[in-house]
Short mmCIF file of C-alpha atoms and ligand atoms in Angstrom, two decimals:
data_model
loop_
_atom_site.label_atom_id
_atom_site.label_comp_id
_atom_site.label_asym_id
_atom_site.label_seq_id
_atom_site.Cartn_x
_atom_site.Cartn_y
_atom_site.Cartn_z
CA MET A 237 57.98 83.21 112.53
CA LYS A 238 55.30 80.60 113.33
CA TYR A 239 52.60 82.89 111.97
CA LEU A 240 54.43 83.34 108.65
CA PHE A 241 54.62 79.62 107.86
CA LYS A 242 51.31 78.54 109.42
CA ASN A 243 49.24 76.67 106.80
CA LYS A 244 51.64 77.61 104.00
CA VAL A 245 52.06 74.84 101.43
CA ALA A 246 55.76 73.99 101.12
CA ILE A 247 57.35 71.42 98.80
CA VAL A 248 60.85 70.20 99.72
CA THR A 249 62.69 68.07 97.16
CA GLY A 250 65.33 65.67 98.43
CA SER A 251 63.60 65.58 101.81
CA SER A 252 64.57 62.01 102.72
CA SER A 253 67.87 63.10 104.30
CA GLY A 254 70.26 65.91 105.24
CA ILE A 255 69.32 69.54 104.60
CA GLY A 256 65.98 68.65 102.95
CA LEU A 257 64.84 66.52 105.86
CA ALA A 258 65.88 69.14 108.43
CA THR A 259 64.05 71.85 106.45
CA ALA A 260 60.89 69.74 106.13
CA ARG A 261 60.95 69.08 109.89
CA LEU A 262 61.40 72.78 110.69
CA LEU A 263 58.61 73.83 108.31
CA ALA A 264 56.37 71.24 109.98
CA GLU A 265 57.26 72.62 113.40
CA LYS A 266 56.25 76.11 112.20
CA GLY A 267 52.82 74.87 111.10
CA ALA A 268 53.33 74.58 107.32
CA LYS A 269 51.60 71.96 105.16
CA VAL A 270 54.59 69.98 103.96
CA VAL A 271 55.02 67.97 100.76
CA LEU A 272 57.99 65.60 100.83
CA ALA A 273 59.62 64.58 97.55
CA ALA A 274 62.44 62.08 97.01
CA ARG A 275 63.03 58.73 95.31
CA ASN A 276 62.88 56.46 98.36
CA LYS A 277 59.16 56.10 99.16
CA GLU A 278 59.69 53.85 102.21
CA LYS A 279 61.95 56.46 103.81
CA LEU A 280 59.47 59.21 102.98
CA ASP A 281 56.62 57.18 104.50
CA GLU A 282 58.59 56.88 107.76
CA ILE A 283 59.06 60.67 107.81
CA VAL A 284 55.36 61.24 107.04
CA LYS A 285 54.52 59.01 110.03
CA GLU A 286 56.92 60.92 112.29
CA LEU A 287 55.57 64.33 111.23
CA LYS A 288 51.91 63.24 111.43
CA GLU A 289 52.49 62.06 115.01
CA ASN A 290 53.51 65.65 115.74
CA GLY A 291 50.29 66.96 114.19
CA THR A 292 51.68 68.08 110.81
CA ASN A 293 49.58 68.15 107.67
CA VAL A 294 51.97 66.29 105.39
CA PHE A 295 52.16 63.88 102.47
CA ALA A 296 54.88 62.43 100.27
CA VAL A 297 55.24 62.01 96.52
CA LYS A 298 57.84 59.59 95.18
CA THR A 299 59.85 61.81 92.83
CA ASP A 300 62.99 61.47 90.80
CA VAL A 301 63.67 65.12 90.00
CA SER A 302 65.66 64.19 86.90
CA SER A 303 62.33 63.04 85.39
CA GLU A 304 60.22 65.89 84.00
CA GLN A 305 57.12 63.69 84.31
CA ASP A 306 57.82 63.01 88.01
CA CYS A 307 58.23 66.74 88.71
CA LYS A 308 54.97 67.53 86.87
CA ASN A 309 53.25 64.82 88.89
CA LEU A 310 54.69 66.21 92.16
CA ILE A 311 53.20 69.63 91.43
CA GLU A 312 49.84 68.20 90.25
CA GLU A 313 49.50 66.03 93.36
CA THR A 314 50.34 68.99 95.59
CA VAL A 315 47.75 71.21 93.92
CA ASN A 316 45.09 68.45 93.98
CA HIS A 317 45.74 68.00 97.67
CA TYR A 318 46.27 71.55 98.94
CA LYS A 319 44.98 73.76 96.06
CA ALA A 320 48.02 76.06 96.30
CA ILE A 321 51.82 76.22 96.50
CA ASP A 322 53.51 78.92 98.61
CA ILE A 323 57.07 77.63 98.88
CA LEU A 324 59.17 75.40 96.62
CA ILE A 325 62.56 74.34 97.96
CA ASN A 326 64.68 72.85 95.17
CA ASN A 327 67.09 70.98 97.40
CA ALA A 328 67.55 67.52 95.82
CA GLY A 329 71.11 67.11 94.68
CA ILE A 330 74.02 64.77 94.14
CA SER A 331 77.76 65.29 93.94
CA MET A 332 80.71 63.59 92.25
CA ARG A 333 84.46 63.16 92.62
CA ALA A 334 86.74 62.62 89.61
CA LEU A 335 88.90 64.63 87.25
CA PHE A 336 87.40 65.58 83.90
CA LYS A 337 90.09 63.59 82.04
CA ASP A 338 88.90 60.39 83.76
CA VAL A 339 85.18 60.87 84.20
CA ASP A 340 82.51 59.06 82.22
CA LEU A 341 80.42 61.72 80.48
CA GLY A 342 77.29 60.03 81.83
CA VAL A 343 78.27 61.24 85.32
CA ILE A 344 78.24 64.86 84.20
CA ARG A 345 74.91 64.32 82.42
CA THR A 346 73.39 62.82 85.59
CA LEU A 347 74.59 65.73 87.72
CA MET A 348 73.07 68.22 85.27
CA GLU A 349 69.81 66.27 85.16
CA VAL A 350 69.42 66.11 88.93
CA ASN A 351 70.91 69.40 90.14
CA PHE A 352 70.01 71.69 87.26
CA PHE A 353 67.08 70.18 85.34
CA GLY A 354 65.47 68.95 88.57
CA THR A 355 65.30 72.59 89.66
CA VAL A 356 64.09 73.75 86.24
CA TYR A 357 61.31 71.14 85.98
CA CYS A 358 59.90 71.61 89.48
CA THR A 359 60.05 75.40 89.17
CA LYS A 360 58.43 75.40 85.72
CA TYR A 361 55.37 73.41 86.81
CA ALA A 362 55.02 75.16 90.18
CA LEU A 363 55.53 78.69 88.83
CA PRO A 364 51.88 79.65 88.10
CA TYR A 365 50.87 78.67 91.66
CA LEU A 366 53.93 80.31 93.25
CA MET A 367 53.23 83.52 91.32
CA GLU A 368 49.59 83.48 92.34
CA ALA A 369 50.62 83.12 95.99
CA LYS A 370 53.48 85.65 95.63
CA GLY A 371 55.43 82.84 97.23
CA SER A 372 59.07 81.78 97.42
CA VAL A 373 61.18 79.58 95.17
CA ILE A 374 64.48 78.47 96.63
CA GLY A 375 67.50 76.79 95.06
CA VAL A 376 69.95 75.06 97.37
CA SER A 377 73.28 75.53 95.63
CA SER A 378 76.92 75.52 96.75
CA VAL A 379 80.17 77.46 96.81
CA ALA A 380 80.88 75.31 93.71
CA GLY A 381 78.09 77.32 92.05
CA PHE A 382 80.14 80.52 91.99
CA HIS A 383 83.72 79.23 91.74
CA GLY A 384 85.10 76.19 89.90
CA MET A 385 85.99 73.16 91.98
CA PRO A 386 88.67 70.67 90.90
CA GLY A 387 87.51 67.06 91.01
CA ARG A 388 83.87 68.19 91.28
CA ILE A 389 83.58 69.43 87.71
CA GLY A 390 80.06 68.15 86.94
CA TYR A 391 78.82 69.31 90.33
CA SER A 392 80.30 72.77 89.87
CA ALA A 393 78.93 73.06 86.31
CA SER A 394 75.43 72.02 87.43
CA LYS A 395 75.44 74.47 90.33
CA HIS A 396 76.77 77.30 88.12
CA ALA A 397 73.85 76.55 85.76
CA MET A 398 71.50 76.68 88.73
CA HIS A 399 72.89 80.11 89.71
CA GLY A 400 72.29 81.47 86.20
CA PHE A 401 68.77 80.07 86.21
CA MET A 402 67.80 81.35 89.65
CA ASN A 403 69.40 84.78 89.15
CA SER A 404 67.61 85.25 85.82
CA LEU A 405 64.32 84.06 87.29
CA ARG A 406 64.73 86.57 90.12
CA ILE A 407 65.24 89.45 87.69
CA GLU A 408 62.34 88.32 85.45
CA ASN A 409 60.15 88.55 88.54
CA LEU A 410 61.30 91.89 89.93
CA LYS A 411 57.79 93.28 89.38
CA THR A 412 55.65 90.20 90.06
CA GLY A 413 56.19 89.76 93.79
CA LEU A 414 57.67 86.26 93.44
CA HIS A 415 60.54 85.77 95.90
CA VAL A 416 63.54 83.92 94.39
CA MET A 417 66.40 82.91 96.69
CA LEU A 418 69.68 81.03 96.35
CA VAL A 419 71.03 79.21 99.40
CA ILE A 420 74.76 78.49 99.50
CA PRO A 421 75.65 76.30 102.45
CA GLY A 422 79.27 75.57 103.25
CA PHE A 423 80.24 72.00 104.17
CA THR A 424 77.27 70.42 105.97
CA ALA A 425 77.14 66.97 107.59
CA SER A 426 74.93 64.81 105.31
CA ASN A 427 74.94 61.91 102.85
CA VAL A 428 75.99 64.06 99.87
CA ARG A 429 79.61 62.87 99.82
CA LYS A 430 78.69 59.21 100.46
CA SER A 431 76.22 59.21 97.56
CA ALA A 432 78.61 61.12 95.24
CA LEU A 433 79.49 59.45 91.94
CA VAL A 434 83.08 58.56 91.01
CA ALA A 435 84.68 58.44 87.53
CA ASP A 436 82.89 55.29 86.30
CA GLY A 437 79.48 56.37 87.66
CA SER A 438 79.54 54.12 90.74
CA VAL A 439 78.76 55.53 94.18
CA GLN A 440 81.65 56.75 96.36
CA CYS A 441 80.04 55.25 99.55
CA GLU A 442 82.57 56.78 102.01
CA SER A 443 82.86 60.48 102.75
CA PRO A 444 86.45 61.72 102.24
CA ARG A 445 85.86 64.47 104.84
CA LYS A 446 85.18 64.57 108.59
CA GLU A 447 81.39 64.95 108.59
CA GLY A 448 81.33 65.40 112.39
CA LYS A 449 83.24 68.69 112.10
CA MET A 450 80.78 70.28 109.71
CA MET A 451 77.75 72.52 110.11
CA MET A 452 74.59 70.55 110.92
CA PRO A 453 71.68 70.45 108.42
CA GLU A 454 69.39 71.97 111.09
CA GLU A 455 71.45 75.20 110.94
CA VAL A 456 70.95 75.37 107.17
CA ALA A 457 67.21 74.76 107.65
CA LYS A 458 66.99 77.67 110.10
CA ALA A 459 68.84 79.93 107.69
CA ILE A 460 66.50 78.93 104.84
CA LEU A 461 63.39 79.83 106.83
CA LYS A 462 64.97 83.08 108.01
CA GLY A 463 65.85 83.91 104.38
CA ILE A 464 62.25 83.26 103.29
CA ARG A 465 60.92 85.43 106.11
CA ARG A 466 63.25 88.28 105.14
CA LYS A 467 62.78 87.69 101.39
CA LYS A 468 66.54 87.53 100.90
CA LYS A 469 68.08 87.05 97.45
CA LYS A 470 70.96 84.97 98.71
CA VAL A 471 71.84 83.12 101.89
CA LEU A 472 75.54 82.39 102.23
CA LEU A 473 76.67 80.23 105.16
CA THR A 474 79.87 79.30 107.05
CA PHE A 475 83.19 81.09 107.30
CA LEU A 476 84.44 79.10 104.30
CA GLY A 477 81.41 80.05 102.18
CA LYS A 478 81.52 83.75 103.07
CA GLY A 479 85.33 83.89 102.83
CA SER A 480 85.24 82.22 99.39
CA ALA A 481 82.73 84.78 98.11
CA ILE A 482 84.92 87.68 99.25
CA MET A 483 88.06 86.11 97.82
CA GLN A 484 86.33 85.31 94.55
CA LYS A 485 85.57 88.99 94.15
CA TRP A 486 88.98 90.38 95.09
CA TYR A 487 91.53 87.55 94.80
CA PRO A 488 90.09 84.94 92.39
CA SER A 489 93.47 83.46 91.38
CA TYR A 490 94.39 82.97 95.02
CA LEU A 491 91.06 81.17 95.52
CA ASP A 492 91.92 78.83 92.60
CA TRP A 493 95.04 77.67 94.47
CA LEU A 494 93.28 77.52 97.81
CA PHE A 495 90.58 75.21 96.40
CA TYR A 496 93.25 73.19 94.61
CA TYR A 497 95.35 72.52 97.69
CA HIS A 498 92.37 72.13 100.03
CA LEU A 499 90.78 69.42 97.87
CA ALA A 500 94.11 67.78 96.97
CA LYS A 501 94.58 67.09 100.70
CA GLU A 502 91.43 64.94 100.92
CA PRO A 503 92.11 61.21 101.30
CA ASP A 504 92.10 59.44 97.90
CA SER A 505 91.99 62.75 96.07
CA PRO A 506 92.15 62.25 92.28
CA PHE A 507 94.92 64.90 92.09
CA GLU A 508 97.95 66.00 94.16
P1 LIG B 633 71.93 64.40 101.12
O1 LIG B 633 72.58 63.42 100.21
O2 LIG B 633 71.84 64.07 102.57
O3 LIG B 633 70.50 64.81 100.58
C1 LIG B 633 70.23 64.92 99.21
C2 LIG B 633 68.77 64.59 99.00
O4 LIG B 633 68.49 64.66 97.58
C3 LIG B 633 68.42 63.18 99.44
O5 LIG B 633 67.12 63.16 99.97
C4 LIG B 633 68.47 62.41 98.13
O6 LIG B 633 67.71 61.22 98.15
C5 LIG B 633 67.87 63.46 97.21
N1 LIG B 633 68.08 63.17 95.79
C6 LIG B 633 69.24 62.89 95.15
N2 LIG B 633 68.99 62.64 93.86
C7 LIG B 633 67.65 62.79 93.68
C8 LIG B 633 66.78 62.66 92.56
N3 LIG B 633 67.24 62.30 91.35
N4 LIG B 633 65.46 62.87 92.74
C9 LIG B 633 64.98 63.20 93.98
N5 LIG B 633 65.75 63.33 95.06
C10 LIG B 633 67.07 63.11 94.91
O7 LIG B 633 72.78 65.74 100.92
P2 LIG B 633 72.56 67.26 101.42
O8 LIG B 633 73.87 67.77 101.79
O9 LIG B 633 71.45 67.36 102.36
O10 LIG B 633 72.17 67.94 100.02
C11 LIG B 633 71.10 68.84 99.85
C12 LIG B 633 71.53 69.94 98.90
O11 LIG B 633 72.54 70.73 99.53
C13 LIG B 633 72.13 69.43 97.61
O12 LIG B 633 71.60 70.16 96.52
C14 LIG B 633 73.61 69.71 97.76
O13 LIG B 633 74.25 69.93 96.53
C15 LIG B 633 73.58 70.97 98.61
N6 LIG B 633 74.81 71.25 99.33
C16 LIG B 633 75.28 70.40 100.30
C17 LIG B 633 76.45 70.68 100.96
C18 LIG B 633 77.01 69.76 102.00
O14 LIG B 633 78.18 69.93 102.40
N7 LIG B 633 76.24 68.82 102.51
C19 LIG B 633 77.22 71.89 100.68
C20 LIG B 633 76.65 72.72 99.66
C21 LIG B 633 75.49 72.40 99.03
#
C-alpha cells in the first residue's frame, strides 16, 4: 500500500478535522504529497507543522469550497507546487437539523453550496490533471445520499445531488481510466453534528448523538485508501450503512419508518 501512495499528490478538502484530517494523516503516513484545504488557516498550519515533523511533503491552502474562485485557486496552487494531481478527496461538508416547514431557505442553499457545489468546483478544475494521471476522484457522501432523512432535508438533498454527479462522472469516464468513487460512511465521531445548522441558520453546537459510540474517522480513512487501491466504485461502511442500502432496495417503506423513529428519538428532535 505504501508503494501505491508514495509521492502521489493528494488534495483533501475539509482536512482540518474529522474524516478529512484522519485521511490526510494516513496519506502522509503512506508517503503521499498532501494538500490540505479548509477555511481555518491557523488550524491547517498546525497540521502542516505536525505532518512536516513526520517528514511529509505537505502544504495548506485556505479554501472555502462554496467559493468557485477558492476551489480554482486550490487547484492552481497545487499544480504550481507539485505539477500534478493524482487524488482529489471531496470531503468538506456540513449538516443541518430542522424540518422543511421551519427551515430558512438560506440553510438549504448553504448545504448545496458546500456539499454539492464544493464537490463540483474542485472536481471541475482538477479534472484535466486527474485525467492525465488516470487518478482518483472521491466524494465523501452519506446514507442520506441514497435515502431521504427527516430533519436533515438540505443535507440529504445535497448528498443525493452529489451521488448523481459522481455516478454520472464515473460513467462518463468508463473509457478514460479516471477512477471515480463514492464513500458512504455510517455515523462517525466528528464535529459534523456540532457544526450543523439549525432552522434559523445558527450553529447547533451540541451533538444530539453519542459521538463516543460511533466509528472513528481513522477507520473511514483506512477504507478510503483501500477503496482507492482497489479502484472501487463505492465504499459503504458500518452495519447501519450496509443494512440501510439493503433495506432501501428491498423494503424502502420500512426504511422510511425506521429512519423516522430513529431520528425522532434524538434529544431535541424537531419531530416526534
Ligand atoms: P467534520 O465537521 O469534523 O469535518 C468537516 C470538514 O469540512 C471540516 O474540516 C470543516 O472545516 C470542513 N468544511 C465545512 N465547510 C467547509 C467549507 N465551506 N469549505 C471548506 N471546508 C469546509 O465532519 P466529518 O464527519 O469529518 O465530515 C466529513 C464528511 O463526511 C462530510 O462530507 C460529511 O457529510 C460526511 N459524513 C460524515 C458522517 C459522520 O457521521 N461524521 C456520516 C456520513 C457522512
